[in-house]
Amino acid sequence: MTAIEPPTTDLTTGYLGLRLAHPVVASSSPATETIDRLCALEEAGVAAVVLPSLFEEDVEGAAWHDPFGGGDAHPEVHGGYLPDLVLDASGVDRHIDRLRRAKAELTVPVIASLNGTTPGGWVHYAQALADEGADAIELNVYDVPADVMASAEDVEDRILQLVSAVRSEIDLGLAVKIGPFFSSPGHMVRRLGDAGADAVVLFNRFYQPDLDLGSLAVRPDIQLSTAHDLRLVLRWIAILHGRVPVQLAATSGIADAEAVVKLVLAGADVTMMAAALLREGPEAVTRAVDGLQRWFDDRGYDSLDQARGSVSQMSVPDPTAFERANYV
């Protein structure tokens, strides 16, 4: 009987000051919502987990002492004053409790997620999550700029102020998850790095509403990502690798080992799965990691670091292939 060859490629990767066993991470989603699901993901071999986001709506619903009606409403905010928060039995407490239990049960890194766009009170919750043991923080910027009077610069500056505010309050690794709708995504990623982000997650998916023609009401219509969504992420990871002062995390359309391999070659430090976990369960992680190991072992790579970015825009013979060449 032929002996099974042991793995030869070192799949470890660095992310947010953490050393991960490989680049397959569970993204923030219902798949990371309960302790049972988190434990199942760890058993399946996931390298790290991102907990469901603490949404701005949860923050606004929490009880907190602010005699001035909001953290940004008083000029002393800019001089260092920030009101004391009183956590109650709201969504904030539930997130804190989930984080505590996850840290108690898991051995893989646990990344806490915040979802909002306004500074002020947000920084307190980032600090609270850090104090409760989060290994890193992901700031999930889900901002639909519906104000027609707000310029692109206004939108970007608001996000950058939020990042700077959170950065000033925590010493942990900080990732910022953004959507693709910027006039110059690459420049925005550079500015995020300057504002204090250690990593940028590409890309947030903005769920689009639909219209119910029976009731003439706006209704949600959530569609999970598909393999086709990988293309946009692949392009921008490849373009940005080696050109921006942040680590790059990829999300959207990552369903299998092939997608993970492509993104590593393009320059991703980690790849994040959500839709595949919701469709297939934790086994999607096991298949992706096993397939990743086989692909690089079969081709004689020593490590992922050796392969990372080898098919980025900076490395390929025809860099225009990531721009207009295919279109033309």
XYZ file of C-alpha atoms in Angstrom:
328
model
C 0.000 0.000 0.000
C 1.323 3.424 -0.958
C 2.016 5.687 1.986
C 0.063 8.937 2.105
C 2.373 11.887 1.662
C 2.146 14.401 4.513
C 1.275 18.028 3.673
C 4.295 19.971 2.493
C 3.042 23.524 1.949
C 2.905 25.802 4.982
C -0.578 27.366 4.774
C -0.171 29.738 7.717
C -0.925 33.398 7.126
C -0.836 36.623 9.094
C -3.905 38.776 9.653
C -4.516 41.662 12.072
C -1.503 40.719 14.164
C -2.688 37.111 14.412
C -1.027 34.018 12.979
C -3.692 31.832 11.401
C -3.357 28.173 10.425
C -4.578 28.977 6.906
C -6.512 31.763 5.127
C -10.071 30.347 5.381
C -12.059 32.461 7.848
C -15.771 32.407 8.692
C -17.226 35.802 7.842
C -19.811 37.623 9.932
C -23.163 35.973 9.215
C -25.838 33.766 10.813
C -23.311 30.928 10.452
C -21.359 32.459 13.356
C -24.413 33.437 15.387
C -24.560 30.696 18.027
C -21.961 28.954 20.136
C -22.955 25.582 18.673
C -22.337 26.856 15.152
C -19.043 28.421 16.160
C -17.847 25.185 17.744
C -18.877 23.253 14.633
C -16.854 25.653 12.478
C -13.799 25.190 14.675
C -14.197 21.419 14.491
C -14.403 21.705 10.705
C -11.037 23.470 10.714
C -11.796 27.177 10.311
C -8.804 29.453 10.984
C -10.766 32.259 12.688
C -14.325 33.489 13.073
C -15.926 36.910 12.706
C -18.960 37.247 14.951
C -22.236 38.784 13.713
C -22.117 42.556 13.743
C -23.240 44.786 16.543
C -25.488 47.023 14.429
C -25.919 50.736 14.881
C -29.618 50.070 15.508
C -28.619 47.985 18.550
C -26.447 50.831 19.814
C -29.216 53.383 19.415
C -31.601 51.100 21.305
C -29.240 50.636 24.245
C -29.588 52.629 27.440
C -26.702 55.035 27.904
C -26.193 58.192 29.901
C -25.793 61.193 27.615
C -27.297 64.434 28.945
C -26.532 66.212 25.695
C -28.616 63.952 23.448
C -25.838 62.201 21.535
C -22.068 61.820 21.589
C -21.570 64.153 18.622
C -23.978 66.810 19.859
C -21.603 68.395 22.359
C -18.368 70.225 21.426
C -16.453 68.603 24.303
C -16.549 65.355 22.327
C -13.738 66.742 20.243
C -11.747 67.605 23.334
C -11.872 64.141 24.822
C -15.271 64.035 26.562
C -17.389 60.998 25.842
C -20.461 59.963 27.858
C -20.558 56.863 30.027
C -22.420 53.922 28.565
C -24.753 51.729 30.572
C -25.189 48.359 28.894
C -28.630 46.874 29.432
C -30.394 43.690 28.331
C -30.497 44.952 24.748
C -28.731 43.697 21.666
C -25.501 45.133 23.065
C -25.603 42.775 26.021
C -26.331 39.838 23.728
C -23.277 40.634 21.633
C -21.069 40.995 24.691
C -22.346 37.682 26.050
C -21.762 35.904 22.715
C -18.212 37.233 22.601
C -17.479 36.078 26.153
C -18.831 32.600 25.484
C -17.024 32.326 22.138
C -13.713 33.213 23.766
C -14.364 30.651 26.493
C -15.236 27.836 24.076
C -12.985 28.397 21.045
C -9.251 28.175 20.554
C -9.217 29.945 17.167
C -9.165 33.771 17.092
C -12.502 35.528 17.571
C -12.965 38.799 15.685
C -15.769 41.103 16.831
C -17.694 43.143 14.277
C -19.243 46.614 14.509
C -21.682 47.812 11.858
C -22.270 51.528 11.578
C -21.179 54.857 10.137
C -21.218 57.426 12.952
C -18.387 58.241 15.386
C -18.956 59.264 19.014
C -20.531 56.457 21.020
C -19.234 53.823 18.595
C -15.735 54.023 20.019
C -17.013 52.970 23.432
C -18.471 49.777 22.035
C -15.250 49.010 20.217
C -13.421 49.398 23.515
C -16.036 47.276 25.295
C -15.566 44.457 22.775
C -11.795 44.754 23.108
C -12.069 44.649 26.903
C -14.171 41.482 26.696
C -11.392 39.640 24.905
C -11.943 40.110 21.162
C -8.769 39.189 19.286
C -9.412 41.912 16.696
C -12.167 44.268 15.517
C -13.843 44.439 12.117
C -15.618 47.699 11.346
C -18.361 46.785 8.883
C -19.206 49.975 6.986
C -22.653 49.518 5.498
C -23.395 53.064 4.374
C -25.848 53.880 1.585
C -25.194 57.561 0.740
C -28.795 58.513 -0.032
C -28.303 62.233 0.652
C -28.008 63.835 -2.801
C -26.348 66.872 -1.227
C -23.469 64.786 0.173
C -20.407 64.748 -2.051
C -18.104 61.779 -2.547
C -15.591 63.553 -0.324
C -18.236 63.965 2.404
C -19.002 60.237 2.316
C -15.362 59.195 2.419
C -14.443 61.658 5.158
C -17.284 60.402 7.350
C -15.993 56.836 7.079
C -12.408 57.898 7.695
C -13.422 59.849 10.802
C -15.138 56.748 12.134
C -12.048 54.632 11.527
C -9.797 57.201 13.183
C -12.114 57.418 16.187
C -12.170 53.653 16.688
C -8.426 53.367 16.091
C -7.749 55.904 18.824
C -9.588 53.768 21.380
C -8.286 50.244 20.718
C -4.884 48.611 20.495
C -6.153 45.516 18.666
C -5.890 44.801 14.972
C -8.560 46.786 13.088
C -10.121 45.732 9.786
C -12.555 47.849 7.780
C -15.106 46.159 5.535
C -16.262 48.395 2.684
C -18.406 48.200 -0.420
C -17.122 48.666 -3.976
C -18.970 51.903 -4.726
C -16.197 54.465 -4.543
C -14.984 56.580 -7.453
C -11.458 55.380 -6.700
C -11.522 52.268 -4.487
C -7.745 52.002 -4.408
C -7.303 55.540 -3.151
C -9.959 54.967 -0.506
C -8.166 51.849 0.698
C -4.942 53.844 0.982
C -6.738 56.513 3.019
C -8.210 53.850 5.295
C -4.696 52.632 6.000
C -3.598 56.180 6.782
C -6.602 56.528 9.133
C -5.462 53.521 11.163
C -6.916 50.422 9.519
C -4.612 47.397 9.556
C -6.663 45.524 6.950
C -9.467 46.184 4.486
C -12.135 43.601 3.662
C -13.336 43.652 0.030
C -16.288 43.811 -0.513
C -19.375 44.352 1.555
C -22.536 43.297 -0.310
C -25.335 45.854 -0.209
C -28.601 43.944 -0.163
C -31.037 45.534 -2.598
C -34.732 46.013 -1.794
C -37.500 44.876 -4.102
C -41.086 46.026 -4.687
C -44.122 43.907 -3.900
C -46.532 44.687 -6.736
C -49.469 43.303 -4.764
C -49.131 45.517 -1.694
C -47.027 48.214 -3.424
C -44.616 47.970 -0.523
C -40.841 47.829 -0.394
C -39.712 44.398 0.753
C -36.324 42.846 1.478
C -34.988 40.304 -0.987
C -31.787 38.779 0.347
C -29.778 36.872 -2.221
C -26.683 34.982 -1.102
C -23.510 35.523 -3.088
C -22.588 33.150 -5.893
C -19.305 32.177 -7.553
C -19.857 34.968 -10.079
C -19.443 37.564 -7.309
C -15.830 36.466 -6.927
C -14.760 38.329 -10.080
C -15.092 41.843 -8.678
C -13.191 40.928 -5.519
C -10.493 39.078 -7.475
C -9.866 42.093 -9.707
C -9.417 44.549 -6.857
C -7.341 42.267 -4.653
C -4.996 41.789 -7.631
C -4.846 45.526 -8.376
C -4.225 46.557 -4.769
C -1.724 43.889 -3.715
C 1.636 45.517 -3.006
C 0.261 49.022 -3.521
C -1.598 49.793 -0.293
C -0.400 49.923 3.343
C -2.947 47.400 4.619
C -3.582 43.679 4.575
C -6.270 42.502 2.172
C -9.159 40.219 3.088
C -11.493 38.892 0.398
C -15.188 38.149 0.799
C -18.145 37.479 -1.563
C -18.359 34.484 -3.873
C -15.818 32.332 -2.022
C -17.428 28.922 -2.232
C -14.579 26.421 -2.553
C -10.843 25.739 -2.603
C -10.498 26.998 -6.171
C -11.745 30.437 -5.152
C -9.371 30.533 -2.170
C -6.409 29.575 -4.369
C -7.242 32.272 -6.919
C -7.480 34.961 -4.262
C -4.217 33.977 -2.586
C -2.458 34.097 -5.957
C -4.037 37.511 -6.551
C -2.720 38.751 -3.202
C -5.278 38.107 -0.447
C -4.030 37.564 3.096
C -7.264 35.826 4.131
C -10.482 34.717 2.453
C -13.848 34.864 4.193
C -16.755 32.482 3.672
C -20.408 33.131 4.509
C -22.852 32.024 1.795
C -21.105 28.655 1.371
C -21.431 28.024 5.116
C -25.126 28.865 5.048
C -25.728 26.592 2.054
C -23.474 23.653 2.920
C -22.683 23.952 6.611
C -19.237 23.774 8.276
C -18.165 21.009 5.865
C -17.549 23.765 3.300
C -14.572 24.856 5.403
C -13.092 21.352 5.546
C -13.397 20.886 1.790
C -11.876 24.288 1.082
C -8.889 23.772 3.383
C -8.227 20.227 2.133
C -8.444 21.383 -1.478
C -6.169 24.336 -0.770
C -3.552 22.068 0.780
C -3.678 19.639 -2.150
C -3.382 22.364 -4.781
C -0.251 23.902 -3.308
C 1.299 20.553 -2.315
C 0.871 19.221 -5.849
C 2.751 22.202 -7.246
C 5.625 22.107 -4.787
C 5.103 25.407 -2.977
C 6.893 25.813 0.337
C 4.420 28.290 1.768
C 1.454 30.502 1.009
C 3.714 33.522 1.415
C 5.719 32.251 -1.560
C 2.598 32.142 -3.734
C 0.738 35.209 -2.486
C 0.448 37.909 -5.126
C 2.252 35.918 -7.807
C -0.665 36.589 -10.159
C -1.407 40.118 -8.955
C -1.430 43.013 -11.372
C 2.144 43.856 -10.394
C 3.330 40.344 -11.291
C 1.545 39.264 -14.474
C 3.031 39.886 -17.950
C -0.049 41.862 -19.032
C -1.236 44.132 -16.196
C -4.020 45.560 -18.369
C -5.815 42.211 -18.123
C -7.170 43.438 -14.776
C -8.422 46.679 -16.328
C -9.891 47.154 -19.834
C -8.196 44.450 -21.865
C -10.922 41.815 -21.522
C -13.619 44.408 -22.217
C -11.923 45.594 -25.405
